[in-house]
Tab-separated table of C-alpha atoms in Angstrom:
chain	number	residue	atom	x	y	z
A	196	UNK	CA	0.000	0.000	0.000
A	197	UNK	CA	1.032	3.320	-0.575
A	198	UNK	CA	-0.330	5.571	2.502
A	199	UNK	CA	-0.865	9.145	2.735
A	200	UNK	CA	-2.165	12.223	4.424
A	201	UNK	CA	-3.227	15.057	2.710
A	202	UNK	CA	-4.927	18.527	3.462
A	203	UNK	CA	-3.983	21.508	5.014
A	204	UNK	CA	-1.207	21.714	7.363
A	205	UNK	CA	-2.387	20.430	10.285
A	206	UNK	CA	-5.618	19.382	9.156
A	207	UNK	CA	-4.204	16.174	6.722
A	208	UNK	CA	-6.361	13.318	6.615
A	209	UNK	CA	-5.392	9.750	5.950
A	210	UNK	CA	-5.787	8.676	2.232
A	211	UNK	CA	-4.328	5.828	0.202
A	212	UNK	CA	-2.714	5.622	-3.803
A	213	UNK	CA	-4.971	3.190	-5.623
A	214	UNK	CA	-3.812	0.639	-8.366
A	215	UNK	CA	-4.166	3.132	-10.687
A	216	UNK	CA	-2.336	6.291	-8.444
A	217	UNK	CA	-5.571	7.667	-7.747
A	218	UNK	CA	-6.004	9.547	-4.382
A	219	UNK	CA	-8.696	7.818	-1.769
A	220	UNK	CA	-9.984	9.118	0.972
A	221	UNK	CA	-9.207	6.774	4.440
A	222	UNK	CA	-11.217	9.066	7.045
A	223	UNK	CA	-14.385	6.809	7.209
A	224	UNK	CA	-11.719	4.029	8.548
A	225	UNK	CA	-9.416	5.489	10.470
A	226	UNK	CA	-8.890	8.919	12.100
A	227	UNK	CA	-5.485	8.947	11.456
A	228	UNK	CA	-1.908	7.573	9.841
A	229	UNK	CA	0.035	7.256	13.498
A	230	UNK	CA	1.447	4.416	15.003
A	231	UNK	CA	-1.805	2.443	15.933
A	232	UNK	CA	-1.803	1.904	12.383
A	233	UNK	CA	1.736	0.784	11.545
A	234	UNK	CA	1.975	-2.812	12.933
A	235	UNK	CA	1.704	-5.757	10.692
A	236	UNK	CA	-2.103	-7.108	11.733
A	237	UNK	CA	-3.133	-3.550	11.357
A	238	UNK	CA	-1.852	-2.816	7.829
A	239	UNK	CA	-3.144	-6.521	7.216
A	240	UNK	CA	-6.135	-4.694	7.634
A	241	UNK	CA	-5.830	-1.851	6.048
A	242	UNK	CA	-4.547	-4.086	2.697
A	243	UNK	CA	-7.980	-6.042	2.808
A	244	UNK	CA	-10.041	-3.083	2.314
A	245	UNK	CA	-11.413	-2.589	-1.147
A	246	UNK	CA	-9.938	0.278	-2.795
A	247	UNK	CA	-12.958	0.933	-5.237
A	248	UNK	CA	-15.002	1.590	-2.105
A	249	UNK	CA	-13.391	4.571	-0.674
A	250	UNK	CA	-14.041	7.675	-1.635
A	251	UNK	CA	-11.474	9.656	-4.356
A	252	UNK	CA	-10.234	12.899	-3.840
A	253	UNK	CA	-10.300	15.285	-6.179
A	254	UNK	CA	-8.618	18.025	-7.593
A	255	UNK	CA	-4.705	18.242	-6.228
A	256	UNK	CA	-4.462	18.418	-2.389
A	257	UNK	CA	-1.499	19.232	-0.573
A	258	UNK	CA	0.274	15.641	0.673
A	259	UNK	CA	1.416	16.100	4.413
A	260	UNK	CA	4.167	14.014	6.029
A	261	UNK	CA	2.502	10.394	5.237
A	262	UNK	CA	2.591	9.651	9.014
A	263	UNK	CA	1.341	11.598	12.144
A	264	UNK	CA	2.913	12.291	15.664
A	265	UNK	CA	6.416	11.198	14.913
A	266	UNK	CA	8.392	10.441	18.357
A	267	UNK	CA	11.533	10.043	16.362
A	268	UNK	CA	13.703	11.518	13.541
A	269	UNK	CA	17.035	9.714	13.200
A	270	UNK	CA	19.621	10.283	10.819
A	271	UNK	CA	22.618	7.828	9.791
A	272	UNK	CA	25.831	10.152	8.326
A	273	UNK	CA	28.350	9.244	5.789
A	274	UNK	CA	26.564	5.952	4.871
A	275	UNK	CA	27.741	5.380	0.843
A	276	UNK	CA	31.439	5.195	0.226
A	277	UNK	CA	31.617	7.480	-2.763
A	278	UNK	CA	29.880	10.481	-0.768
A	279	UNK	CA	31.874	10.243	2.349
A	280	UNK	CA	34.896	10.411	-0.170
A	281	UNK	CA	33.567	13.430	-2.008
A	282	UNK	CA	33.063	15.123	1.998
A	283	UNK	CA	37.066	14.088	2.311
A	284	UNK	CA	36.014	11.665	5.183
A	285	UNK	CA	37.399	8.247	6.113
A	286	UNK	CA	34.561	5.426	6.098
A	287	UNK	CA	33.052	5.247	9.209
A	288	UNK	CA	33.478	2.081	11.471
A	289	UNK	CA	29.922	1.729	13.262
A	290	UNK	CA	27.232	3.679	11.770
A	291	UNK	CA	26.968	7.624	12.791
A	292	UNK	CA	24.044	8.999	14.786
A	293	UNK	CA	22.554	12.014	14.814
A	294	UNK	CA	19.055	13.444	15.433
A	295	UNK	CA	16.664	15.639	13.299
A	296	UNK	CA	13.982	17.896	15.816
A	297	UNK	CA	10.612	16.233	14.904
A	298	UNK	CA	10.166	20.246	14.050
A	299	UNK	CA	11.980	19.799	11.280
A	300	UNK	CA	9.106	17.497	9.564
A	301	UNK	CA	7.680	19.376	6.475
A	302	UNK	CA	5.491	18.092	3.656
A	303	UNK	CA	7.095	16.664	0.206
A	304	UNK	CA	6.808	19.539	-1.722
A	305	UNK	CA	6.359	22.420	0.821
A	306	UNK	CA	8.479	25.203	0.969
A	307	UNK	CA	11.876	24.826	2.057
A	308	UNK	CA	12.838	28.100	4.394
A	309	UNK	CA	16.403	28.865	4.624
A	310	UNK	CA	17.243	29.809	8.079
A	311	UNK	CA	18.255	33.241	9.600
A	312	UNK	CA	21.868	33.768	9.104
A	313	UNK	CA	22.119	30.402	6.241
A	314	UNK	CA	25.132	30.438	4.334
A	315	UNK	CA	25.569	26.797	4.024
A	316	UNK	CA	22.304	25.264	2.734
A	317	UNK	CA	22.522	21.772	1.215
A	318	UNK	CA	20.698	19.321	-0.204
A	319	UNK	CA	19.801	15.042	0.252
A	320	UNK	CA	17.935	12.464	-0.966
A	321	UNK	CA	17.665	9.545	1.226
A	322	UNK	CA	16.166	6.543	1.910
A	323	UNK	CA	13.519	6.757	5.029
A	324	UNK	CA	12.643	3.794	6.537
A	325	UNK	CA	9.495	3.962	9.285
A	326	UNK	CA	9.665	1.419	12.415
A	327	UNK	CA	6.351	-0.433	12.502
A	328	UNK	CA	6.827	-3.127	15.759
A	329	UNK	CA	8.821	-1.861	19.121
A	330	UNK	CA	12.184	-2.706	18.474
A	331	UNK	CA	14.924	-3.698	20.943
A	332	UNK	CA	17.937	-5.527	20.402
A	333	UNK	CA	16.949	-6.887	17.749
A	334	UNK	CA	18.797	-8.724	15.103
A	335	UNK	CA	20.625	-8.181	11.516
A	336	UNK	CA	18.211	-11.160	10.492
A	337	UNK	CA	15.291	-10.055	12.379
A	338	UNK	CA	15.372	-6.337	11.885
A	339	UNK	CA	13.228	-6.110	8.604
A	340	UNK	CA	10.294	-7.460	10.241
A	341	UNK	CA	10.239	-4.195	12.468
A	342	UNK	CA	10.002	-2.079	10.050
A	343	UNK	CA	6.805	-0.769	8.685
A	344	UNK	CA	7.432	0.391	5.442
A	345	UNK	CA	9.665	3.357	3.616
A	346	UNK	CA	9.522	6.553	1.930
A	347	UNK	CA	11.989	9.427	0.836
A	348	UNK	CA	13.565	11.588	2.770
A	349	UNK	CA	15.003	14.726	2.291
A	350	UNK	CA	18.096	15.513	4.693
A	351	UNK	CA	18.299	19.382	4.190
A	352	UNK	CA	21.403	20.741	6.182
A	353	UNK	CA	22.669	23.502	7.272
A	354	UNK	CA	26.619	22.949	6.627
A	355	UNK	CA	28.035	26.105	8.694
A	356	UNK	CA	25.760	25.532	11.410
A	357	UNK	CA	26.251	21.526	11.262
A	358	UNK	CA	30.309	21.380	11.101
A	359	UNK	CA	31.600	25.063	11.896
A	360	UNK	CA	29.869	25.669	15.315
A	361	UNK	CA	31.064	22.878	17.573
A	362	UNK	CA	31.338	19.165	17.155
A	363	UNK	CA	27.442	18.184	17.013
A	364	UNK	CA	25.898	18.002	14.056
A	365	UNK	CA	22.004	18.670	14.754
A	366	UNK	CA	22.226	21.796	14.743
A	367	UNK	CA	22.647	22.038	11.236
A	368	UNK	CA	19.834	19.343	10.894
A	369	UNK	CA	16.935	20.491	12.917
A	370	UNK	CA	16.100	24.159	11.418
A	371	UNK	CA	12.327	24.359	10.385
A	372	UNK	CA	11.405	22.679	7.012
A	373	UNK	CA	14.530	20.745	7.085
A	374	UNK	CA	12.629	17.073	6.634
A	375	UNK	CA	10.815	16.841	3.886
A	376	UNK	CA	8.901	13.686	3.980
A	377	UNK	CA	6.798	11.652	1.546
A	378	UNK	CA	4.926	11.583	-0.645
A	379	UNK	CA	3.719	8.618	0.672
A	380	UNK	CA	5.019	5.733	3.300
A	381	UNK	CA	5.065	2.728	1.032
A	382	UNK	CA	4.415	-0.440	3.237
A	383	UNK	CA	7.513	-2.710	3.280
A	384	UNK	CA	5.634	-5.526	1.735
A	385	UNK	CA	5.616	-3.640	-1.740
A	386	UNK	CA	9.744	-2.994	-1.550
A	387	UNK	CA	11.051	-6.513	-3.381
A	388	UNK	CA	14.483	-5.489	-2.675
A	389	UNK	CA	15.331	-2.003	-0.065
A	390	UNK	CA	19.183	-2.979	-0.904
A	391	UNK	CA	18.347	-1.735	-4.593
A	392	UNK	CA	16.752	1.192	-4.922
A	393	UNK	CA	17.426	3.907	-7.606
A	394	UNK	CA	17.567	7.999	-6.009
A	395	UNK	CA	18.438	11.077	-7.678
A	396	UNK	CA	17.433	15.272	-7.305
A	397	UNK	CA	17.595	17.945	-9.539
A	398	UNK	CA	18.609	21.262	-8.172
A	399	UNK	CA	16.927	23.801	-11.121
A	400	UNK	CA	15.993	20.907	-13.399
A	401	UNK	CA	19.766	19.670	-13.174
A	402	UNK	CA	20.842	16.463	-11.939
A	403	UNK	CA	22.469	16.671	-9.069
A	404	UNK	CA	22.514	13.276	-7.065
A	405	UNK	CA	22.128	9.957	-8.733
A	406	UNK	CA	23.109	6.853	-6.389
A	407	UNK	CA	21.313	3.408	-5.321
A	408	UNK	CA	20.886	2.112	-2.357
A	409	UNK	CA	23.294	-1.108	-3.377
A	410	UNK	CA	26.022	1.319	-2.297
A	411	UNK	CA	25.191	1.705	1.386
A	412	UNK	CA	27.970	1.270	3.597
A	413	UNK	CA	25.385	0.176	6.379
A	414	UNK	CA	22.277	-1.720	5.078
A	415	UNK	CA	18.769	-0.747	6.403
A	416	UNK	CA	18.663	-4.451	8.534
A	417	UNK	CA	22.228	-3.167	10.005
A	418	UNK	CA	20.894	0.176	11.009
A	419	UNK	CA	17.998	-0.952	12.232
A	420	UNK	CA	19.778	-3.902	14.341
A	421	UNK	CA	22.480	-0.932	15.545
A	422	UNK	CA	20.215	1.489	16.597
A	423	UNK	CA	17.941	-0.926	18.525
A	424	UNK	CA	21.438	-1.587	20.556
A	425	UNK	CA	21.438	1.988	22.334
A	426	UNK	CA	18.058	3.043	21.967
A	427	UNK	CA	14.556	1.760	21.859
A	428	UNK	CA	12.862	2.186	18.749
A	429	UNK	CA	9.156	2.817	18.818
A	430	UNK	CA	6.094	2.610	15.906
A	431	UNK	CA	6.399	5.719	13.885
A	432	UNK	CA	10.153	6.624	14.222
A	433	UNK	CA	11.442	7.713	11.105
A	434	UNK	CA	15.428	7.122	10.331
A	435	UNK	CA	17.016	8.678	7.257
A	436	UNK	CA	19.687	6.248	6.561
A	437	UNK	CA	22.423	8.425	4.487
A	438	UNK	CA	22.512	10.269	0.639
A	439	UNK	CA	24.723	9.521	-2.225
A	440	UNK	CA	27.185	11.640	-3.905
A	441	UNK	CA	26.903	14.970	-5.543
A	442	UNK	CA	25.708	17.157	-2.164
A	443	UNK	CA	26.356	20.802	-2.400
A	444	UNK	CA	29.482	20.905	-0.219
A	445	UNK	CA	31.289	18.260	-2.331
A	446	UNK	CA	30.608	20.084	-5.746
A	447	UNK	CA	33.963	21.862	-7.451
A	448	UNK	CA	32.791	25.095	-6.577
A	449	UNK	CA	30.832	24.077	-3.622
A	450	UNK	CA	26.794	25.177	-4.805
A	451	UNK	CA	24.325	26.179	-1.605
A	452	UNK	CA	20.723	26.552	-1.849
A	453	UNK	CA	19.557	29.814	-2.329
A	454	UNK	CA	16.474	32.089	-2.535
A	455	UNK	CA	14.176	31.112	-5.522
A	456	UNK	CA	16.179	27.667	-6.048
A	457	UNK	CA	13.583	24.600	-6.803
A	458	UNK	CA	14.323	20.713	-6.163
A	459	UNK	CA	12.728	17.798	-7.362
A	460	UNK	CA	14.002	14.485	-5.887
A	461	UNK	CA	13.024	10.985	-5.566
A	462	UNK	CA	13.548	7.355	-5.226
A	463	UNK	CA	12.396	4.671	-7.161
A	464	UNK	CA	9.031	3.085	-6.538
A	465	UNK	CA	8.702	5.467	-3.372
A	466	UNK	CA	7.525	8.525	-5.105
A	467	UNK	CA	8.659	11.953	-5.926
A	468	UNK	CA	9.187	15.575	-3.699
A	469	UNK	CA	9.507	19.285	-5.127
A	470	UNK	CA	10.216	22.030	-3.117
A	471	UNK	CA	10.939	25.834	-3.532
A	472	UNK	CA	13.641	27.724	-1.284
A	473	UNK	CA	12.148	30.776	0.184
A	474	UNK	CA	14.190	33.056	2.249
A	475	UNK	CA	13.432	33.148	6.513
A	476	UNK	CA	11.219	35.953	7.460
A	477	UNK	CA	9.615	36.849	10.868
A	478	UNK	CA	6.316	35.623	11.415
């Protein structure tokens, strides 16, 4: 299934892509896309319903972030080889941690807002993957079967704030806007393989990133297994589990978003974002 939420922000309700990627409406079954709905006999459920009896939506609604009241945003650094050697960093031993705020969450293609003072605005497509059963210590082998389902990510950072102004990287990760997620969580049951996965974005209609997720350094079971060693993971976390190559900072002359900028990224059977950078102002 391909699961959404759409409507204003704040006011999203749940929806579903048919067979034929037509928007239907979920409200009359559930009140919401949230945890309660991510475990396996629940999306069991969900998958028996029959799609020609919900209602479509139509015109073009606004998609929200496919999934409500995220506890946790969790993002994996440095995770394919050939983009930690464009960033001049040695491969990491054990995965790196760090956290996005849950403030950060933004819909696919809403507005990116560069932050007050931004000099260093960059771009990432990543993988997402969305923790369906309470996970700890679970593992390699096992750690798929926790996981709910996936959907793209994008990792906007904040380079200056994220590497120039003391060792920890949220900072740079957590400024308003700065997880774009969706269009729509994709249950893990429709992902044959999550180790082979085509992404790419376009900054201005130019490619920018093109990688697959056969390059991870870490697989998804791996990071799963890892983090479920120092922290619990609950239904509805989200982890972003690293970008490919071809980030602003590693460009030859480094590129940074900027006012009026406009990015369209995806990943293969996952769906497509598009955003447009806006400059901060005071609201």
């Amino acid at each position: 299934m391909k699961l959404v939420r759409y409507g204003r922000p704040g006011k999203e309700k749940p929806g579903l892509i048919d067979e034929e990627g037509k928007l239907r409406d979920l409200s009359g079954v559930i009140s919401d896309i949230d945890c309660a709905q991510l475990s396996d006999k629940a999306l069991r459920k969900l998958a028996k319903i029959d799609e020609k009896t919900l209602p479509l939506v139509r015109g073009n609604p606004r998609y929200g972030v496919p999934l409500a009241k995220v506890g946790k945003f969790i993002g994996i650094g440095l995770n394919y080889a050939d983009h930690a050697a464009e960033a001049g960093m040695p491969l990491p031993a054990e995965p790196i941690v760090f956290m996005k705020a849950v403030s950060c969450l933004n819909g696919p293609d809403d507005n990116v807002i560069l932050p007050k003072g931004s000099k260093k605005t960059d771009w990432e497509v990543e993988l997402g993957v969305v923790i369906g059963t309470r996970a700890q210590y679970v593992s390699e082998e096992e750690a798929l079967k926790y996981v709910a389902g996936y959907c793209v990510v994008n990792d906007l950072s904040e380079r200056s704030f994220q590497l120039e102004r003391g060792p920890q990287w949220d900072k740079g990760k957590g400024c308003d806007t700065f997880g774009p997620v969706g269009p729509w969580l994709v249950t893990r049951d429709e992902v044959y393989d999550v180790q082979d996965l085509d992404l790419y974005l376009e900054l201005n209609g130019k490619r920018m990133q093109t990688g697959n997720t056969q390059t991870m350094i870490f697989n998804v079971a791996q990071i799963v297994s890892y983090l479920s060693q120092f922290m619990t993971l609950e239904p509805g976390d989200i982890i972003a589990t690293g970008t490919p190559p071809g980030v602003g900072q590693g460009r030859k002359p480094q590129r940074f978003l900027k006012k009026g900028d406009s990015l369209r990224l995806g990943i293969a059977g996952l769906g497509e974002q598009q955003q447009d950078v806006v400059a901060w102002t005071a609201s």
